[in-house]
PDB file of N, CA and C in Angstrom:
ATOM      1  N   MET A  23       0.300  -1.379  -0.002  1.00 63.00           N
ATOM      2  CA  MET A  23       0.258  -0.099   0.052  1.00 63.00           C
ATOM      3  C   MET A  23       1.254   1.258   0.060  1.00 63.00           C
ATOM      4  N   MET A  24       1.701   1.560   0.863  1.00 68.00           N
ATOM      5  CA  MET A  24       2.697   2.225   0.403  1.00 68.00           C
ATOM      6  C   MET A  24       3.350   2.476  -0.424  1.00 68.00           C
ATOM      7  N   GLU A  25       3.617   1.626  -0.927  1.00 75.00           N
ATOM      8  CA  GLU A  25       4.444   1.759  -2.320  1.00 75.00           C
ATOM      9  C   GLU A  25       3.719   2.706  -3.329  1.00 75.00           C
ATOM     10  N   ASP A  26       2.551   2.652  -3.543  1.00 69.00           N
ATOM     11  CA  ASP A  26       1.138   2.597  -4.543  1.00 69.00           C
ATOM     12  C   ASP A  26       1.111   4.291  -4.630  1.00 69.00           C
ATOM     13  N   TRP A  27       1.261   4.858  -2.583  1.00 70.00           N
ATOM     14  CA  TRP A  27       1.337   6.031  -1.916  1.00 70.00           C
ATOM     15  C   TRP A  27       2.517   6.531  -2.959  1.00 70.00           C
ATOM     16  N   ILE A  28       3.644   5.856  -2.609  1.00 71.00           N
ATOM     17  CA  ILE A  28       5.098   6.762  -2.951  1.00 71.00           C
ATOM     18  C   ILE A  28       5.141   6.779  -4.636  1.00 71.00           C
ATOM     19  N   LYS A  29       4.420   5.456  -4.914  1.00 73.00           N
ATOM     20  CA  LYS A  29       5.048   5.475  -6.454  1.00 73.00           C
ATOM     21  C   LYS A  29       3.556   6.706  -7.474  1.00 73.00           C
ATOM     22  N   PHE A  30       2.266   6.860  -6.209  1.00 71.00           N
ATOM     23  CA  PHE A  30       1.228   7.473  -7.638  1.00 71.00           C
ATOM     24  C   PHE A  30       1.457   9.186  -6.799  1.00 71.00           C
ATOM     25  N   GLY A  31       1.470   9.322  -5.509  1.00 73.00           N
ATOM     26  CA  GLY A  31       1.385  10.315  -4.644  1.00 73.00           C
ATOM     27  C   GLY A  31       2.770  11.785  -5.576  1.00 73.00           C
ATOM     28  N   GLN A  32       1.402  13.026  -5.492  1.00 82.00           N
ATOM     29  CA  GLN A  32       2.081  14.028  -6.305  1.00 82.00           C
ATOM     30  C   GLN A  32       2.502  14.664  -5.622  1.00 82.00           C
ATOM     31  N   GLY A  33       2.495  14.643  -5.008  1.00 88.00           N
ATOM     32  CA  GLY A  33       3.454  15.517  -3.114  1.00 88.00           C
ATOM     33  C   GLY A  33       3.497  15.022  -1.669  1.00 88.00           C
ATOM     34  N   ILE A  34       4.515  14.557  -1.305  1.00 92.00           N
ATOM     35  CA  ILE A  34       5.256  13.824  -0.053  1.00 92.00           C
ATOM     36  C   ILE A  34       5.207  15.196   0.546  1.00 92.00           C
ATOM     37  N   LEU A  35       4.842  14.471   2.302  1.00 94.00           N
ATOM     38  CA  LEU A  35       5.060  15.376   2.954  1.00 94.00           C
ATOM     39  C   LEU A  35       5.688  14.236   4.574  1.00 94.00           C
ATOM     40  N   LEU A  36       7.026  14.402   4.613  1.00 96.00           N
ATOM     41  CA  LEU A  36       7.931  13.447   5.529  1.00 96.00           C
ATOM     42  C   LEU A  36       8.023  13.620   7.020  1.00 96.00           C
ATOM     43  N   VAL A  37       6.946  12.701   7.209  1.00 96.00           N
ATOM     44  CA  VAL A  37       6.665  13.973   9.072  1.00 96.00           C
ATOM     45  C   VAL A  37       7.514  13.193   9.921  1.00 96.00           C
ATOM     46  N   PHE A  38       8.774  13.350  10.879  1.00 98.00           N
ATOM     47  CA  PHE A  38       8.550  12.737  11.521  1.00 98.00           C
ATOM     48  C   PHE A  38       8.639  12.950  13.137  1.00 98.00           C
ATOM     49  N   SER A  39       8.800  12.770  14.342  1.00 98.00           N
ATOM     50  CA  SER A  39       8.849  13.614  15.676  1.00 98.00           C
ATOM     51  C   SER A  39       9.869  13.790  16.007  1.00 98.00           C
ATOM     52  N   ILE A  40       9.920  15.712  16.425  1.00 98.00           N
ATOM     53  CA  ILE A  40      10.689  15.894  16.817  1.00 98.00           C
ATOM     54  C   ILE A  40      11.590  15.514  18.137  1.00 98.00           C
ATOM     55  N   ASN A  41      10.538  14.960  18.975  1.00 98.00           N
ATOM     56  CA  ASN A  41      11.508  13.876  20.354  1.00 98.00           C
ATOM     57  C   ASN A  41      10.984  12.778  20.286  1.00 98.00           C
ATOM     58  N   ASP A  42      11.351  12.229  19.053  1.00 97.00           N
ATOM     59  CA  ASP A  42      11.686  10.625  19.099  1.00 97.00           C
ATOM     60  C   ASP A  42      12.482  10.277  17.563  1.00 97.00           C
ATOM     61  N   TYR A  43      13.773  10.445  17.813  1.00 98.00           N
ATOM     62  CA  TYR A  43      14.952  10.049  17.381  1.00 98.00           C
ATOM     63  C   TYR A  43      14.188   9.017  16.000  1.00 98.00           C
ATOM     64  N   GLU A  44      14.130   8.017  16.864  1.00 98.00           N
ATOM     65  CA  GLU A  44      13.769   6.806  15.999  1.00 98.00           C
ATOM     66  C   GLU A  44      12.649   6.797  14.110  1.00 98.00           C
ATOM     67  N   SER A  45      12.265   7.963  15.184  1.00 97.00           N
ATOM     68  CA  SER A  45      11.179   8.749  13.782  1.00 97.00           C
ATOM     69  C   SER A  45      11.962   9.283  12.371  1.00 97.00           C
ATOM     70  N   PHE A  46      13.124  10.085  13.116  1.00 98.00           N
ATOM     71  CA  PHE A  46      13.802  11.024  11.886  1.00 98.00           C
ATOM     72  C   PHE A  46      14.462   9.700  11.686  1.00 98.00           C
ATOM     73  N   GLU A  47      14.651   8.995  11.711  1.00 98.00           N
ATOM     74  CA  GLU A  47      16.082   7.778  11.128  1.00 98.00           C
ATOM     75  C   GLU A  47      15.147   6.803  10.111  1.00 98.00           C
ATOM     76  N   LYS A  48      13.448   6.890  10.849  1.00 97.00           N
ATOM     77  CA  LYS A  48      13.027   5.869  10.093  1.00 97.00           C
ATOM     78  C   LYS A  48      12.181   7.119   8.244  1.00 97.00           C
ATOM     79  N   ILE A  49      11.975   8.017   8.972  1.00 97.00           N
ATOM     80  CA  ILE A  49      12.387   9.288   7.219  1.00 97.00           C
ATOM     81  C   ILE A  49      13.255   8.975   6.531  1.00 97.00           C
ATOM     82  N   LYS A  50      14.627   8.526   7.131  1.00 96.00           N
ATOM     83  CA  LYS A  50      15.674   8.461   6.192  1.00 96.00           C
ATOM     84  C   LYS A  50      15.915   7.456   5.246  1.00 96.00           C
ATOM     85  N   ARG A  51      15.272   6.555   5.893  1.00 95.00           N
ATOM     86  CA  ARG A  51      15.104   5.242   5.090  1.00 95.00           C
ATOM     87  C   ARG A  51      13.364   5.081   3.621  1.00 95.00           C
ATOM     88  N   ILE A  52      12.270   6.442   4.859  1.00 93.00           N
ATOM     89  CA  ILE A  52      11.002   6.025   3.550  1.00 93.00           C
ATOM     90  C   ILE A  52      11.585   6.726   2.656  1.00 93.00           C
ATOM     91  N   TYR A  53      12.301   7.898   2.827  1.00 94.00           N
ATOM     92  CA  TYR A  53      12.728   8.813   1.243  1.00 94.00           C
ATOM     93  C   TYR A  53      13.586   7.643   0.371  1.00 94.00           C
ATOM     94  N   ASP A  54      14.693   7.398   1.419  1.00 94.00           N
ATOM     95  CA  ASP A  54      15.477   6.024   0.341  1.00 94.00           C
ATOM     96  C   ASP A  54      14.753   5.426  -0.583  1.00 94.00           C
ATOM     97  N   LYS A  55      13.456   4.577  -0.011  1.00 91.00           N
ATOM     98  CA  LYS A  55      12.619   4.019  -0.712  1.00 91.00           C
ATOM     99  C   LYS A  55      11.448   4.944  -1.603  1.00 91.00           C
ATOM    100  N   ILE A  56      10.989   6.214  -1.155  1.00 91.00           N
ATOM    101  CA  ILE A  56      10.845   6.731  -2.088  1.00 91.00           C
ATOM    102  C   ILE A  56      12.378   6.862  -3.866  1.00 91.00           C
ATOM    103  N   LEU A  57      12.635   7.085  -3.409  1.00 91.00           N
ATOM    104  CA  LEU A  57      13.702   6.939  -4.700  1.00 91.00           C
ATOM    105  C   LEU A  57      13.908   6.317  -5.037  1.00 91.00           C
ATOM    106  N   LYS A  58      13.757   5.003  -4.974  1.00 90.00           N
ATOM    107  CA  LYS A  58      14.141   4.025  -5.201  1.00 90.00           C
ATOM    108  C   LYS A  58      12.744   3.834  -6.475  1.00 90.00           C
ATOM    109  N   ILE A  59      11.462   3.498  -5.426  1.00 89.00           N
ATOM    110  CA  ILE A  59      10.141   3.168  -6.604  1.00 89.00           C
ATOM    111  C   ILE A  59      10.179   4.217  -7.567  1.00 89.00           C
ATOM    112  N   ASN A  60      10.501   5.156  -7.305  1.00 85.00           N
ATOM    113  CA  ASN A  60      10.352   6.478  -8.632  1.00 85.00           C
ATOM    114  C   ASN A  60      11.781   6.570  -9.563  1.00 85.00           C
ATOM    115  N   LYS A  61      12.310   5.610  -9.311  1.00 84.00           N
ATOM    116  CA  LYS A  61      13.630   5.688 -10.214  1.00 84.00           C
ATOM    117  C   LYS A  61      14.271   6.770 -10.039  1.00 84.00           C
ATOM    118  N   ASN A  62      14.587   7.291  -8.897  1.00 74.00           N
ATOM    119  CA  ASN A  62      15.665   8.740  -8.429  1.00 74.00           C
ATOM    120  C   ASN A  62      14.787   9.688  -8.473  1.00 74.00           C
ATOM    121  N   LYS A  63      14.018   9.694  -9.492  1.00 80.00           N
ATOM    122  CA  LYS A  63      12.596  11.034  -9.457  1.00 80.00           C
ATOM    123  C   LYS A  63      12.155  11.712  -8.088  1.00 80.00           C
ATOM    124  N   LYS A  64      12.106  13.178  -8.005  1.00 84.00           N
ATOM    125  CA  LYS A  64      11.966  12.745  -6.909  1.00 84.00           C
ATOM    126  C   LYS A  64      10.516  14.085  -6.635  1.00 84.00           C
ATOM    127  N   PRO A  65       9.442  13.671  -6.016  1.00 88.00           N
ATOM    128  CA  PRO A  65       7.990  14.102  -6.110  1.00 88.00           C
ATOM    129  C   PRO A  65       8.470  15.664  -5.635  1.00 88.00           C
ATOM    130  N   PRO A  66       6.983  16.541  -5.334  1.00 92.00           N
ATOM    131  CA  PRO A  66       7.364  17.699  -4.809  1.00 92.00           C
ATOM    132  C   PRO A  66       7.187  17.030  -3.301  1.00 92.00           C
ATOM    133  N   MET A  67       8.021  17.456  -2.543  1.00 94.00           N
ATOM    134  CA  MET A  67       8.376  17.154  -1.056  1.00 94.00           C
ATOM    135  C   MET A  67       8.298  18.475  -0.264  1.00 94.00           C
ATOM    136  N   LEU A  68       7.932  17.960   1.523  1.00 97.00           N
ATOM    137  CA  LEU A  68       8.671  18.585   1.977  1.00 97.00           C
ATOM    138  C   LEU A  68       8.918  17.627   3.609  1.00 97.00           C
ATOM    139  N   LEU A  69      10.003  18.426   4.236  1.00 97.00           N
ATOM    140  CA  LEU A  69      10.848  17.541   5.344  1.00 97.00           C
ATOM    141  C   LEU A  69       9.916  17.613   6.643  1.00 97.00           C
ATOM    142  N   VAL A  70       9.265  17.466   7.251  1.00 97.00           N
ATOM    143  CA  VAL A  70       8.193  18.212   8.699  1.00 97.00           C
ATOM    144  C   VAL A  70       8.619  17.561   9.850  1.00 97.00           C
ATOM    145  N   GLY A  71       9.325  18.797  10.389  1.00 97.00           N
ATOM    146  CA  GLY A  71       9.124  18.210  12.527  1.00 97.00           C
ATOM    147  C   GLY A  71       7.852  18.140  13.294  1.00 97.00           C
ATOM    148  N   ASN A  72       7.073  17.721  13.834  1.00 97.00           N
ATOM    149  CA  ASN A  72       5.794  17.318  14.399  1.00 97.00           C
ATOM    150  C   ASN A  72       6.202  17.137  15.370  1.00 97.00           C
ATOM    151  N   LYS A  73       5.290  17.990  16.528  1.00 96.00           N
ATOM    152  CA  LYS A  73       5.148  17.931  18.288  1.00 96.00           C
ATOM    153  C   LYS A  73       6.571  18.848  18.378  1.00 96.00           C
ATOM    154  N   LEU A  74       6.485  19.556  17.644  1.00 94.00           N
ATOM    155  CA  LEU A  74       6.748  21.744  18.324  1.00 94.00           C
ATOM    156  C   LEU A  74       6.275  21.703  19.468  1.00 94.00           C
ATOM    157  N   ASP A  75       4.953  21.523  19.926  1.00 94.00           N
ATOM    158  CA  ASP A  75       4.470  21.600  21.298  1.00 94.00           C
ATOM    159  C   ASP A  75       5.394  21.028  22.601  1.00 94.00           C
ATOM    160  N   LEU A  76       6.169  19.944  22.555  1.00 95.00           N
ATOM    161  CA  LEU A  76       7.265  19.583  22.796  1.00 95.00           C
ATOM    162  C   LEU A  76       8.034  19.636  22.976  1.00 95.00           C
ATOM    163  N   GLU A  77       8.383  21.331  22.515  1.00 93.00           N
ATOM    164  CA  GLU A  77       9.840  21.697  22.096  1.00 93.00           C
ATOM    165  C   GLU A  77      10.923  21.172  23.681  1.00 93.00           C
ATOM    166  N   ASN A  78      10.286  21.335  24.838  1.00 96.00           N
ATOM    167  CA  ASN A  78      11.387  20.880  25.521  1.00 96.00           C
ATOM    168  C   ASN A  78      11.973  19.413  25.729  1.00 96.00           C
ATOM    169  N   GLU A  79      11.024  18.176  24.641  1.00 96.00           N
ATOM    170  CA  GLU A  79      11.801  17.748  25.125  1.00 96.00           C
ATOM    171  C   GLU A  79      12.300  16.828  23.607  1.00 96.00           C
ATOM    172  N   ARG A  80      12.582  17.885  23.179  1.00 97.00           N
ATOM    173  CA  ARG A  80      13.387  17.647  21.822  1.00 97.00           C
ATOM    174  C   ARG A  80      14.513  17.134  21.856  1.00 97.00           C
ATOM    175  N   VAL A  81      14.672  16.026  20.648  1.00 98.00           N
ATOM    176  CA  VAL A  81      15.529  15.286  20.446  1.00 98.00           C
ATOM    177  C   VAL A  81      16.567  15.424  19.028  1.00 98.00           C
ATOM    178  N   VAL A  82      15.832  15.718  18.217  1.00 98.00           N
ATOM    179  CA  VAL A  82      16.087  16.323  17.211  1.00 98.00           C
ATOM    180  C   VAL A  82      16.943  17.781  16.921  1.00 98.00           C
ATOM    181  N   SER A  83      17.218  18.175  16.771  1.00 97.00           N
ATOM    182  CA  SER A  83      17.748  19.112  16.402  1.00 97.00           C
ATOM    183  C   SER A  83      17.006  19.894  15.157  1.00 97.00           C
ATOM    184  N   TYR A  84      16.847  21.546  15.519  1.00 97.00           N
ATOM    185  CA  TYR A  84      16.524  21.815  14.125  1.00 97.00           C
ATOM    186  C   TYR A  84      17.479  21.813  13.555  1.00 97.00           C
ATOM    187  N   SER A  85      18.685  22.454  13.754  1.00 97.00           N
ATOM    188  CA  SER A  85      19.921  22.017  12.367  1.00 97.00           C
ATOM    189  C   SER A  85      20.177  21.053  11.917  1.00 97.00           C
ATOM    190  N   GLU A  86      20.126  19.707  13.048  1.00 98.00           N
ATOM    191  CA  GLU A  86      20.026  18.492  12.344  1.00 98.00           C
ATOM    192  C   GLU A  86      18.931  18.422  10.984  1.00 98.00           C
ATOM    193  N   ALA A  87      17.930  18.313  11.511  1.00 98.00           N
ATOM    194  CA  ALA A  87      16.917  18.280  10.652  1.00 98.00           C
ATOM    195  C   ALA A  87      17.011  19.147   9.250  1.00 98.00           C
ATOM    196  N   LYS A  88      17.362  20.663   9.193  1.00 98.00           N
ATOM    197  CA  LYS A  88      17.289  21.463   8.191  1.00 98.00           C
ATOM    198  C   LYS A  88      18.762  20.891   7.574  1.00 98.00           C
ATOM    199  N   GLU A  89      19.635  20.437   8.167  1.00 98.00           N
ATOM    200  CA  GLU A  89      20.546  19.994   7.354  1.00 98.00           C
ATOM    201  C   GLU A  89      20.225  18.939   6.436  1.00 98.00           C
ATOM    202  N   LEU A  90      19.813  18.476   6.999  1.00 98.00           N
ATOM    203  CA  LEU A  90      19.256  16.753   6.340  1.00 98.00           C
ATOM    204  C   LEU A  90      18.603  17.284   5.184  1.00 98.00           C
ATOM    205  N   ALA A  91      17.060  18.474   5.324  1.00 98.00           N
ATOM    206  CA  ALA A  91      16.205  18.234   3.894  1.00 98.00           C
ATOM    207  C   ALA A  91      17.306  19.312   2.813  1.00 98.00           C
ATOM    208  N   GLU A  92      18.165  20.130   3.675  1.00 97.00           N
ATOM    209  CA  GLU A  92      19.077  20.891   2.508  1.00 97.00           C
ATOM    210  C   GLU A  92      19.574  19.621   1.398  1.00 97.00           C
ATOM    211  N   SER A  93      20.290  18.775   2.151  1.00 97.00           N
ATOM    212  CA  SER A  93      21.188  17.772   1.834  1.00 97.00           C
ATOM    213  C   SER A  93      20.610  16.363   0.405  1.00 97.00           C
ATOM    214  N   TRP A  94      18.945  16.894   0.544  1.00 96.00           N
ATOM    215  CA  TRP A  94      17.908  16.423  -0.274  1.00 96.00           C
ATOM    216  C   TRP A  94      17.237  17.349  -1.196  1.00 96.00           C
ATOM    217  N   GLY A  95      17.880  18.061  -0.926  1.00 95.00           N
ATOM    218  CA  GLY A  95      16.831  19.544  -1.713  1.00 95.00           C
ATOM    219  C   GLY A  95      15.353  19.869  -2.128  1.00 95.00           C
ATOM    220  N   VAL A  96      15.271  19.674  -0.494  1.00 95.00           N
ATOM    221  CA  VAL A  96      13.333  20.094   0.049  1.00 95.00           C
ATOM    222  C   VAL A  96      13.924  21.226   0.838  1.00 95.00           C
ATOM    223  N   GLU A  97      12.611  21.194   1.524  1.00 95.00           N
ATOM    224  CA  GLU A  97      12.471  22.407   2.149  1.00 95.00           C
ATOM    225  C   GLU A  97      11.841  21.434   4.145  1.00 95.00           C
ATOM    226  N   TYR A  98      11.802  22.338   4.858  1.00 97.00           N
ATOM    227  CA  TYR A  98      12.155  21.788   6.216  1.00 97.00           C
ATOM    228  C   TYR A  98      11.159  22.866   7.541  1.00 97.00           C
ATOM    229  N   CYS A  99      10.243  22.268   7.488  1.00 96.00           N
ATOM    230  CA  CYS A  99       9.174  23.153   8.560  1.00 96.00           C
ATOM    231  C   CYS A  99       9.271  22.520   9.962  1.00 96.00           C
ATOM    232  N   GLU A 100       8.616  22.947  10.683  1.00 96.00           N
ATOM    233  CA  GLU A 100       7.933  22.274  12.464  1.00 96.00           C
ATOM    234  C   GLU A 100       6.637  22.905  12.172  1.00 96.00           C
ATOM    235  N   ILE A 101       5.859  22.131  12.845  1.00 95.00           N
ATOM    236  CA  ILE A 101       4.442  21.973  12.999  1.00 95.00           C
ATOM    237  C   ILE A 101       4.444  21.479  14.253  1.00 95.00           C
ATOM    238  N   SER A 102       3.367  21.338  15.030  1.00 94.00           N
ATOM    239  CA  SER A 102       2.737  21.056  16.384  1.00 94.00           C
ATOM    240  C   SER A 102       1.436  20.471  15.659  1.00 94.00           C
ATOM    241  N   SER A 103       1.168  19.549  15.337  1.00 91.00           N
ATOM    242  CA  SER A 103      -0.367  19.067  14.984  1.00 91.00           C
ATOM    243  C   SER A 103      -1.176  19.241  16.226  1.00 91.00           C
ATOM    244  N   LYS A 104      -0.868  19.433  17.280  1.00 91.00           N
ATOM    245  CA  LYS A 104      -1.917  18.963  18.325  1.00 91.00           C
ATOM    246  C   LYS A 104      -2.353  20.654  18.842  1.00 91.00           C
ATOM    247  N   ASN A 105      -1.134  21.343  18.283  1.00 89.00           N
ATOM    248  CA  ASN A 105      -2.204  22.583  18.473  1.00 89.00           C
ATOM    249  C   ASN A 105      -2.938  23.423  17.110  1.00 89.00           C
ATOM    250  N   GLY A 106      -2.158  23.241  16.326  1.00 88.00           N
ATOM    251  CA  GLY A 106      -2.534  23.582  14.729  1.00 88.00           C
ATOM    252  C   GLY A 106      -1.383  24.658  13.859  1.00 88.00           C
ATOM    253  N   PHE A 107      -0.276  24.560  14.779  1.00 89.00           N
ATOM    254  CA  PHE A 107       0.976  25.662  14.539  1.00 89.00           C
ATOM    255  C   PHE A 107       1.317  25.543  13.378  1.00 89.00           C
ATOM    256  N   ASP A 108       1.121  26.297  12.301  1.00 90.00           N
ATOM    257  CA  ASP A 108       1.540  25.972  10.580  1.00 90.00           C
ATOM    258  C   ASP A 108       1.759  24.685   9.948  1.00 90.00           C
ATOM    259  N   CYS A 109       0.398  23.741  10.679  1.00 89.00           N
ATOM    260  CA  CYS A 109      -0.626  23.095   9.817  1.00 89.00           C
ATOM    261  C   CYS A 109      -0.635  23.528   8.483  1.00 89.00           C
ATOM    262  N   GLN A 110      -1.557  24.465   8.379  1.00 91.00           N
ATOM    263  CA  GLN A 110      -2.005  24.865   7.376  1.00 91.00           C
ATOM    264  C   GLN A 110      -0.948  25.350   6.482  1.00 91.00           C
ATOM    265  N   LYS A 111      -0.117  25.873   6.774  1.00 92.00           N
ATOM    266  CA  LYS A 111       1.450  26.354   6.089  1.00 92.00           C
ATOM    267  C   LYS A 111       2.286  25.357   5.303  1.00 92.00           C
ATOM    268  N   ILE A 112       2.273  24.212   6.204  1.00 92.00           N
ATOM    269  CA  ILE A 112       2.716  23.104   5.023  1.00 92.00           C
ATOM    270  C   ILE A 112       1.462  21.919   3.981  1.00 92.00           C
ATOM    271  N   ILE A 113       0.421  22.563   4.510  1.00 92.00           N
ATOM    272  CA  ILE A 113      -0.693  21.783   3.257  1.00 92.00           C
ATOM    273  C   ILE A 113      -0.702  22.763   1.739  1.00 92.00           C
ATOM    274  N   GLU A 114      -0.195  24.486   1.998  1.00 93.00           N
ATOM    275  CA  GLU A 114      -0.456  25.453   1.566  1.00 93.00           C
ATOM    276  C   GLU A 114       0.752  24.751   0.428  1.00 93.00           C
ATOM    277  N   LYS A 115       1.824  25.046   1.243  1.00 93.00           N
ATOM    278  CA  LYS A 115       3.585  24.621   0.729  1.00 93.00           C
ATOM    279  C   LYS A 115       3.525  23.510  -0.117  1.00 93.00           C
ATOM    280  N   ILE A 116       3.240  22.489   0.043  1.00 91.00           N
ATOM    281  CA  ILE A 116       2.759  21.434  -0.568  1.00 91.00           C
ATOM    282  C   ILE A 116       2.250  21.281  -2.085  1.00 91.00           C
ATOM    283  N   THR A 117       1.125  22.171  -1.423  1.00 91.00           N
ATOM    284  CA  THR A 117      -0.181  22.109  -2.514  1.00 91.00           C
ATOM    285  C   THR A 117       0.766  22.805  -4.003  1.00 91.00           C
ATOM    286  N   LYS A 118       1.381  24.216  -3.493  1.00 91.00           N
ATOM    287  CA  LYS A 118       1.630  24.921  -4.286  1.00 91.00           C
ATOM    288  C   LYS A 118       3.093  24.688  -4.801  1.00 91.00           C
ATOM    289  N   LYS A 119       3.594  23.309  -4.481  1.00 89.00           N
ATOM    290  CA  LYS A 119       5.069  22.152  -4.613  1.00 89.00           C
ATOM    291  C   LYS A 119       3.986  22.031  -5.928  1.00 89.00           C
ATOM    292  N   VAL A 120       3.337  21.217  -5.740  1.00 89.00           N
ATOM    293  CA  VAL A 120       2.209  20.337  -6.872  1.00 89.00           C
ATOM    294  C   VAL A 120       2.233  21.053  -8.308  1.00 89.00           C
ATOM    295  N   ILE A 121       1.345  21.707  -7.266  1.00 88.00           N
ATOM    296  CA  ILE A 121       1.188  23.447  -8.668  1.00 88.00           C
ATOM    297  C   ILE A 121       2.383  23.475  -9.749  1.00 88.00           C
ATOM    298  N   ASP A 122       2.805  23.553  -9.017  1.00 86.00           N
ATOM    299  CA  ASP A 122       4.255  24.294  -9.717  1.00 86.00           C
ATOM    300  C   ASP A 122       4.506  23.637 -10.558  1.00 86.00           C
ATOM    301  N   LEU A 123       5.224  21.835  -9.847  1.00 82.00           N
ATOM    302  CA  LEU A 123       5.645  21.120 -11.081  1.00 82.00           C
ATOM    303  C   LEU A 123       4.103  20.882 -12.170  1.00 82.00           C
ATOM    304  N   GLN A 124       3.180  21.191 -11.801  1.00 80.00           N
ATOM    305  CA  GLN A 124       2.251  20.502 -13.405  1.00 80.00           C
ATOM    306  C   GLN A 124       1.893  21.636 -14.287  1.00 80.00           C
ATOM    307  N   ARG A 125       2.382  22.706 -13.591  1.00 79.00           N
ATOM    308  CA  ARG A 125       2.497  23.880 -14.531  1.00 79.00           C
ATOM    309  C   ARG A 125       3.700  24.194 -15.411  1.00 79.00           C
ATOM    310  N   ASP A 126       4.690  23.582 -14.697  1.00 73.00           N
ATOM    311  CA  ASP A 126       6.012  23.647 -15.294  1.00 73.00           C
ATOM    312  C   ASP A 126       5.949  22.707 -16.785  1.00 73.00           C
ATOM    313  N   SER A 127       4.807  21.453 -16.499  1.00 70.00           N
ATOM    314  CA  SER A 127       5.334  20.051 -16.695  1.00 70.00           C
ATOM    315  C   SER A 127       4.249  20.531 -18.195  1.00 70.00           C
ATOM    316  N   TYR A 128       2.790  21.211 -18.223  1.00 64.00           N
ATOM    317  CA  TYR A 128       2.081  21.123 -19.322  1.00 64.00           C
ATOM    318  C   TYR A 128       2.554  22.315 -20.116  1.00 64.00           C
ATOM    319  N   HIS A 129       1.959  21.302 -21.702  1.00 59.00           N
ATOM    320  CA  HIS A 129       2.949  21.727 -22.820  1.00 59.00           C
ATOM    321  C   HIS A 129       1.153  21.747 -23.313  1.00 59.00           C
ATOM    322  N   PRO A 130       0.795  23.061 -24.027  1.00 60.00           N
ATOM    323  CA  PRO A 130      -0.312  23.053 -24.457  1.00 60.00           C
ATOM    324  C   PRO A 130      -0.519  22.268 -26.077  1.00 60.00           C
ATOM    325  N   PRO A 131      -0.927  21.532 -26.625  1.00 61.00           N
ATOM    326  CA  PRO A 131      -1.763  20.970 -27.709  1.00 61.00           C
ATOM    327  C   PRO A 131      -0.909  22.103 -28.867  1.00 61.00           C
ATOM    328  N   SER A 132      -0.234  21.745 -29.639  1.00 62.00           N
ATOM    329  CA  SER A 132      -0.361  23.139 -30.956  1.00 62.00           C
ATOM    330  C   SER A 132      -1.274  23.334 -32.038  1.00 62.00           C
ATOM    331  N   PRO A 133      -1.702  24.147 -32.059  1.00 64.00           N
ATOM    332  CA  PRO A 133      -2.995  24.250 -32.782  1.00 64.00           C
ATOM    333  C   PRO A 133      -2.472  23.719 -34.483  1.00 64.00           C
TER     334      PRO A 133
END
């Protein structure tokens, strides 16, 4: 099932918990799987650190996550799904990336 989501998804949010290092490591494996399934073609993606409301329990630093995102050529954002902080912002960002890609790849028929 996940393979179908990866293969046919038009935009991907790679979400991990900032207070769970294992989830951060798992995202790296998922990213590798995305590249493998899509034959190294990257769909629009964002790396998202969740649970910003648990900042005092943070184990994945902002700089470490940002560095990973930059190495992948994607944007990094942090949110709190519990209190809704910046959740709409990431939906808008990934939607814009998908629309921009579709617009850039659209070639109208010749008259």
